[in-house]
Coordinates of C-alpha atoms and ligand atoms in Angstrom, one line a residue:
M1286 CA -9.3 24.0 19.4
A1287 CA -11.3 27.3 18.9
A1288 CA -13.3 27.4 16.1
E1289 CA -12.0 31.0 15.1
E1290 CA -8.4 29.6 14.6
L1291 CA -9.3 26.7 12.2
Q1292 CA -11.6 29.5 10.3
E1293 CA -8.6 31.6 10.0
I1294 CA -6.5 28.7 8.9
A1295 CA -9.1 27.7 6.3
R1296 CA -9.7 31.3 5.1
A1297 CA -5.8 31.8 4.6
I1298 CA -5.6 28.7 2.3
V1299 CA -8.4 30.1 0.1
A1300 CA -7.3 33.8 0.0
D1301 CA -7.7 35.3 -3.4
G1302 CA -5.5 34.3 -5.9
K1303 CA -4.2 31.4 -4.0
G1304 CA -4.5 27.7 -3.8
I1305 CA -3.0 24.2 -2.7
L1306 CA -0.1 22.1 -4.2
A1307 CA -1.1 18.5 -3.5
A1308 CA 2.7 17.0 -3.0
D1309 CA 1.5 14.1 -0.9
E1310 CA 1.8 11.4 -3.5
S1311 CA 2.1 8.1 -1.5
S1312 CA 5.3 6.1 -2.2
G1313 CA 3.5 3.7 -4.8
T1314 CA 2.1 6.8 -6.7
I1315 CA 5.3 8.7 -7.0
K1316 CA 7.0 5.7 -8.2
K1317 CA 4.4 5.9 -10.9
R1318 CA 5.2 9.4 -11.5
F1319 CA 9.0 8.9 -11.5
D1320 CA 8.7 5.8 -13.5
S1321 CA 7.0 8.2 -16.6
I1322 CA 10.5 10.0 -16.6
D1323 CA 12.5 6.9 -15.9
V1324 CA 13.8 8.1 -12.6
E1325 CA 14.4 5.8 -10.0
S1326 CA 12.3 6.4 -6.8
T1327 CA 14.6 6.7 -3.7
E1328 CA 14.3 8.4 -0.5
E1329 CA 16.8 10.8 -2.0
T1330 CA 15.1 11.5 -5.4
R1331 CA 11.8 12.1 -3.8
R1332 CA 13.4 14.4 -1.3
A1333 CA 15.3 16.5 -4.3
Y1334 CA 12.1 16.6 -6.4
R1335 CA 10.0 18.1 -3.4
E1336 CA 13.1 20.6 -2.6
L1337 CA 12.8 21.8 -6.1
L1338 CA 9.1 22.2 -5.8
F1339 CA 9.2 24.0 -2.2
T1340 CA 12.2 26.5 -2.9
T1341 CA 10.6 27.6 -6.3
E1342 CA 11.0 31.4 -5.8
G1343 CA 7.9 33.7 -5.8
V1344 CA 5.4 30.7 -5.8
E1345 CA 4.2 31.7 -2.5
D1346 CA 2.2 34.4 -4.1
Y1347 CA 0.1 31.6 -5.5
I1348 CA 0.5 28.7 -3.4
S1349 CA -1.0 29.0 0.2
G1350 CA -0.8 25.4 1.4
V1351 CA 1.4 22.3 0.4
I1352 CA -0.1 18.9 1.2
L1353 CA 2.9 16.5 2.2
Y1354 CA 3.3 12.8 2.7
D1355 CA 4.6 11.1 6.1
E1356 CA 8.1 10.8 4.5
T1357 CA 8.3 14.3 3.3
I1358 CA 7.1 16.2 6.5
R1359 CA 10.2 14.5 8.1
Q1360 CA 12.5 15.4 5.4
K1361 CA 15.0 18.4 5.3
A1362 CA 16.2 20.8 2.5
S1363 CA 19.8 20.4 1.4
D1364 CA 20.7 23.1 4.0
G1365 CA 19.1 21.2 6.8
T1366 CA 16.2 23.0 7.1
P1367 CA 13.0 20.9 7.6
F1368 CA 10.6 20.9 4.6
S1369 CA 7.7 22.4 6.9
R1370 CA 9.9 25.0 8.4
L1371 CA 11.0 26.0 4.7
L1372 CA 7.5 26.4 3.6
Q1373 CA 6.4 28.6 6.8
S1374 CA 9.2 30.9 6.3
K1375 CA 7.6 31.6 2.7
G1376 CA 4.3 31.9 4.4
I1377 CA 3.2 28.9 3.0
I1378 CA 0.8 26.5 5.4
P1379 CA 2.3 22.8 5.7
G1380 CA -0.7 20.1 5.3
I1381 CA -0.6 16.4 5.8
K1382 CA -2.1 13.4 4.3
V1383 CA -3.4 11.4 7.0
D1384 CA -5.4 8.4 5.4
T1385 CA -3.5 5.2 4.9
G1386 CA -5.3 4.5 1.4
A1387 CA -8.3 3.0 -0.4
K1388 CA -8.6 -0.8 0.4
P1389 CA -11.0 -3.2 -1.2
L1390 CA -14.4 -2.9 0.7
A1391 CA -15.9 -6.2 1.9
H1392 CA -19.0 -7.6 0.3
A1393 CA -18.7 -4.9 -2.6
E1394 CA -17.0 -5.9 -5.9
G1395 CA -15.1 -3.0 -7.5
E1396 CA -15.4 -0.7 -4.5
T1397 CA -13.0 0.6 -1.7
V1398 CA -12.9 2.3 1.6
T1399 CA -10.4 4.4 2.7
E1400 CA -8.3 3.4 5.9
G1401 CA -6.2 5.2 8.6
L1402 CA -8.6 5.9 11.7
D1403 CA -6.6 3.7 14.2
G1404 CA -4.3 5.8 16.1
L1405 CA -5.3 8.8 14.1
R1406 CA -5.6 11.0 17.2
E1407 CA -2.0 10.4 18.2
R1408 CA -0.8 10.7 14.6
L1409 CA -2.5 14.0 14.1
A1410 CA -1.1 15.5 17.4
E1411 CA 2.5 14.3 16.0
Y1412 CA 1.9 16.1 12.9
H1413 CA 0.8 19.3 14.7
E1414 CA 4.0 19.2 16.5
L1415 CA 5.9 18.7 13.1
G1416 CA 4.4 21.9 12.1
A1417 CA 1.0 20.5 9.9
R1418 CA -2.0 23.0 10.2
F1419 CA -4.4 21.0 7.7
A1420 CA -4.8 17.5 7.0
K1421 CA -6.2 15.5 3.9
W1422 CA -8.2 12.3 3.9
R1423 CA -9.2 11.0 0.3
A1424 CA -12.1 8.7 -0.2
V1425 CA -12.6 7.0 -3.6
I1426 CA -15.8 6.6 -5.2
S1427 CA -15.7 4.6 -8.7
I1428 CA -18.8 4.8 -11.2
G1429 CA -19.5 1.7 -13.2
E1430 CA -22.9 0.3 -14.1
E1431 CA -23.9 -1.1 -10.9
I1432 CA -21.6 1.3 -8.7
P1433 CA -21.5 3.0 -6.6
S1434 CA -23.5 1.3 -3.6
E1435 CA -25.0 3.4 -1.2
Y1436 CA -23.3 0.9 1.0
C1437 CA -19.9 2.3 -0.4
I1438 CA -20.7 5.9 -0.2
W1439 CA -21.9 6.2 3.2
V1440 CA -19.0 3.8 4.9
N1441 CA -16.7 6.2 3.2
A1442 CA -18.6 9.6 4.2
H1443 CA -18.7 7.9 7.7
A1444 CA -15.0 7.7 8.0
L1445 CA -14.4 10.8 6.3
A1446 CA -16.4 12.5 9.2
R1447 CA -14.5 10.7 11.9
Y1448 CA -11.3 12.0 10.4
A1449 CA -12.6 15.3 10.1
A1450 CA -13.8 15.6 13.6
L1451 CA -10.5 14.2 15.2
A1452 CA -8.5 16.8 13.0
Q1453 CA -10.6 19.7 14.4
E1454 CA -9.9 18.6 17.7
A1455 CA -6.3 18.5 17.1
G1456 CA -6.2 22.1 15.6
L1457 CA -5.8 20.9 12.0
V1458 CA -8.4 22.0 9.4
P1459 CA -9.6 18.9 7.6
I1460 CA -9.5 18.9 3.9
V1461 CA -12.6 16.6 3.0
E1462 CA -11.9 14.7 -0.3
P1463 CA -14.7 12.6 -1.4
E1464 CA -13.1 11.9 -5.1
V1465 CA -15.7 10.6 -7.6
L1466 CA -13.2 9.2 -10.2
M1467 CA -13.2 10.9 -13.6
D1468 CA -12.5 7.5 -15.3
G1469 CA -15.3 5.6 -17.3
E1470 CA -17.8 6.0 -20.0
H1471 CA -20.5 7.8 -18.3
T1472 CA -22.2 11.0 -19.2
I1473 CA -22.0 14.4 -17.2
D1474 CA -25.4 13.7 -16.0
R1475 CA -24.3 10.3 -14.1
S1476 CA -21.4 12.4 -12.7
F1477 CA -23.9 14.8 -11.3
E1478 CA -26.2 12.2 -10.0
V1479 CA -23.2 10.2 -8.2
T1480 CA -21.4 13.5 -7.0
S1481 CA -24.7 14.5 -5.7
R1482 CA -25.3 11.5 -3.8
T1483 CA -21.9 11.4 -2.4
L1484 CA -21.9 15.1 -1.0
H1485 CA -25.3 14.4 0.4
A1486 CA -23.8 11.5 2.5
V1487 CA -20.7 13.4 3.4
F1488 CA -22.3 16.6 4.7
T1489 CA -24.9 14.5 6.3
E1490 CA -22.2 12.6 8.5
L1491 CA -20.2 15.6 9.2
R1492 CA -23.1 17.3 10.6
D1493 CA -23.8 14.1 12.7
Q1494 CA -20.6 13.8 13.8
R1495 CA -20.4 17.7 15.0
V1496 CA -17.7 18.8 12.5
Q1497 CA -17.8 22.5 12.2
P1498 CA -18.5 23.4 8.7
E1499 CA -16.7 26.9 8.9
G1500 CA -13.5 24.9 9.7
I1501 CA -13.3 22.4 7.0
L1502 CA -12.3 22.7 3.3
L1503 CA -13.8 20.4 0.7
K1504 CA -11.8 18.6 -2.0
P1505 CA -14.1 17.3 -4.7
N1506 CA -14.0 16.4 -8.2
M1507 CA -15.4 18.5 -10.9
V1508 CA -18.6 17.3 -12.6
L1509 CA -17.8 16.0 -16.0
P1510 CA -18.1 13.2 -18.5
G1511 CA -16.0 10.2 -17.9
Y1512 CA -12.5 10.2 -19.9
E1513 CA -13.9 7.4 -22.0
S1514 CA -17.3 8.9 -22.7
S1515 CA -18.3 9.7 -26.0
S1516 CA -20.3 12.8 -24.9
Q1517 CA -17.7 15.3 -24.2
V1518 CA -18.7 18.8 -23.3
P1519 CA -17.5 22.3 -23.5
D1520 CA -15.7 23.7 -20.2
D1521 CA -19.0 26.2 -19.4
E1522 CA -21.2 23.3 -19.1
I1523 CA -18.7 21.6 -16.6
A1524 CA -18.5 25.0 -14.6
N1525 CA -22.3 25.2 -14.6
E1526 CA -23.2 21.7 -13.6
T1527 CA -20.4 21.4 -11.1
V1528 CA -21.6 24.7 -9.5
R1529 CA -25.3 23.5 -9.6
C1530 CA -24.3 20.5 -7.9
F1531 CA -22.6 22.4 -5.0
L1532 CA -25.1 24.9 -4.4
R1533 CA -27.7 21.9 -3.8
H1534 CA -25.1 20.3 -1.3
V1535 CA -22.3 22.4 0.3
P1536 CA -23.3 24.6 3.1
A1537 CA -22.7 28.1 2.6
A1538 CA -20.8 28.3 5.9
V1539 CA -17.8 26.2 4.3
P1540 CA -15.2 28.7 3.5
G1541 CA -13.7 27.2 0.4
V1542 CA -13.9 24.4 -2.3
V1543 CA -10.5 23.2 -3.5
F1544 CA -10.8 21.0 -6.6
L1545 CA -8.4 18.1 -7.2
S1546 CA -7.3 17.8 -10.9
G1547 CA -7.8 14.1 -11.3
G1548 CA -6.2 13.3 -14.7
Q1549 CA -7.2 16.6 -16.6
S1550 CA -4.7 18.0 -18.6
E1551 CA -2.9 21.1 -17.0
E1552 CA -4.7 23.7 -19.0
E1553 CA -8.1 22.0 -18.8
A1554 CA -8.1 21.9 -14.9
T1555 CA -6.9 25.8 -15.1
R1556 CA -9.6 26.6 -17.7
R1557 CA -12.6 24.9 -15.8
L1558 CA -11.8 26.5 -12.6
N1559 CA -11.7 29.8 -14.1
A1560 CA -15.1 29.2 -15.8
M1561 CA -16.7 28.5 -12.6
N1562 CA -15.1 31.8 -11.0
A1563 CA -16.1 33.5 -13.8
I1564 CA -19.8 32.9 -13.1
G1565 CA -19.8 33.8 -9.5
P1566 CA -19.8 35.3 -6.9
H1567 CA -20.5 31.7 -5.0
P1568 CA -21.2 31.2 -1.6
W1569 CA -17.5 29.7 -1.0
K1570 CA -14.4 30.3 -2.7
L1571 CA -13.7 28.1 -5.5
S1572 CA -9.8 27.1 -5.6
F1573 CA -7.3 24.6 -6.5
S1574 CA -5.5 21.7 -4.6
Y1575 CA -4.0 20.1 -7.7
G1576 CA -1.3 17.4 -7.7
R1577 CA -0.8 16.4 -11.4
A1578 CA -2.1 19.4 -12.9
L1579 CA 0.4 21.6 -11.2
Q1580 CA 3.2 19.2 -11.8
A1581 CA 3.2 17.6 -15.0
T1582 CA 5.4 20.1 -16.7
A1583 CA 7.8 20.4 -13.9
L1584 CA 8.1 16.7 -13.7
K1585 CA 8.8 16.3 -17.5
A1586 CA 11.4 19.2 -17.6
W1587 CA 13.3 17.7 -14.5
Q1588 CA 14.0 14.2 -15.6
G1589 CA 15.9 13.8 -12.6
K1590 CA 18.8 16.2 -13.5
E1591 CA 20.3 18.9 -11.3
E1592 CA 20.6 20.9 -14.6
N1593 CA 16.9 20.8 -15.2
V1594 CA 16.0 22.2 -11.8
E1595 CA 15.5 25.8 -12.9
A1596 CA 13.6 24.8 -15.8
A1597 CA 11.2 22.6 -13.6
Q1598 CA 10.7 25.2 -11.4
Q1599 CA 9.8 27.8 -14.0
G1600 CA 7.2 25.0 -15.3
Y1601 CA 5.6 24.6 -11.6
Y1602 CA 5.5 28.6 -11.1
H1603 CA 4.0 29.2 -14.4
R1604 CA 1.1 26.8 -13.6
A1605 CA 0.7 28.3 -10.2
K1606 CA 0.4 31.5 -11.4
M1607 CA -2.2 30.3 -14.1
N1608 CA -4.3 28.6 -11.4
G1609 CA -3.9 31.5 -9.2
A1610 CA -5.7 33.8 -12.0
A1611 CA -8.6 31.1 -12.3
T1612 CA -9.4 31.5 -8.7
T1613 CA -10.4 35.1 -9.4
G1614 CA -11.8 34.4 -12.9
T1615 CA -9.1 36.4 -14.4
Y1616 CA -7.2 33.7 -16.6
V1617 CA -7.3 33.9 -20.4
P1618 CA -5.5 31.5 -22.6
E1619 CA -3.0 34.2 -23.8
L1620 CA -1.5 34.1 -20.3
E1621 CA 0.0 30.7 -21.3
R1622 CA 2.1 32.0 -24.2
E1623 CA 3.4 34.9 -21.5
T1624 CA 7.1 34.4 -21.3
V1625 CA 7.4 31.7 -18.6
T1626 CA 10.0 33.0 -15.9
A1627 CA 10.2 32.3 -12.2
Ligands
13P1016 P1 -4.6 15.3 -8.7 O1 -4.9 17.0 -8.6 O2 -3.5 15.0 -9.5 O3 -5.8 14.6 -8.9 O4 -4.3 15.1 -7.2 C1 -4.8 15.8 -6.1 C2 -4.9 14.9 -5.0 O5 -4.3 15.2 -3.8 C3 -5.6 13.6 -4.9 O6 -5.9 13.1 -3.7

């Protein structure tokens, strides 16, 4: 695929004021989310929930792309329109999760390697046919006393680069997601060190495997103390440390960095993204690719009931709008109290 076309897709995804909705929860993860609101996870409830998100009026002002799961890209809205076509008709680019999950890494207690390379070239061709124009692969790095090992970091980086090269070949912009988990008691300095080692390995492998940096998006964690850490820090320190880490490792040729929310609250995820953009300009766009931080309010409002669809859509629309503002550093907490209207 021509380099320019990939760049064009990547740039459209990180256009000012816009970011990504991650709605690619695997069957196991979406079941966990539905359990929290006491809704049974069936093919139909999953479809109905995704339809609610995708048909939210006006959200395309803030959402440029949506990541789908294999089941979802094959599903249709109630009126028979395939979800990928529905999104395209709103000017939203469909994307697809293509890894098959993190599995225990041999000879490495407590560490994982992400699988899904077998048959990937053929699967990418099919997803392109189904309308996807970008893809996602998530590697997971855990922080503990003795981990991560260099072994774990490098095998995951190698797999990420193999995936990214195949995605570019197939005409899909690879979202490269090395997620350093935010769980644990570690300090922000330890998060910086591990994120730094991880990004170094990832960009080394991407380069060695001839991936064009102009045609990818990076989806990383923010650099922050572990959730169980006793030394929590203010948002501006998280913003400064995250940007400082990326300036060391992420080539300026990469068009955008789209953060995962990783269990931060909705407002934390918005405030911290905003804080980073407020200290710009940066070599790359800094935007969002949030799952939980765009859906938590909506999911709670929905409760699996048709009569709650509108309230749920308002919740999702509001978070999309707040994060849209954060991509340009123009978010202020007062916006949260504005009347929430979709
Ligand atoms: P969260 O924003 O909920 O972390 O999900 C984003 C994602 O796609 C993780 O792979």
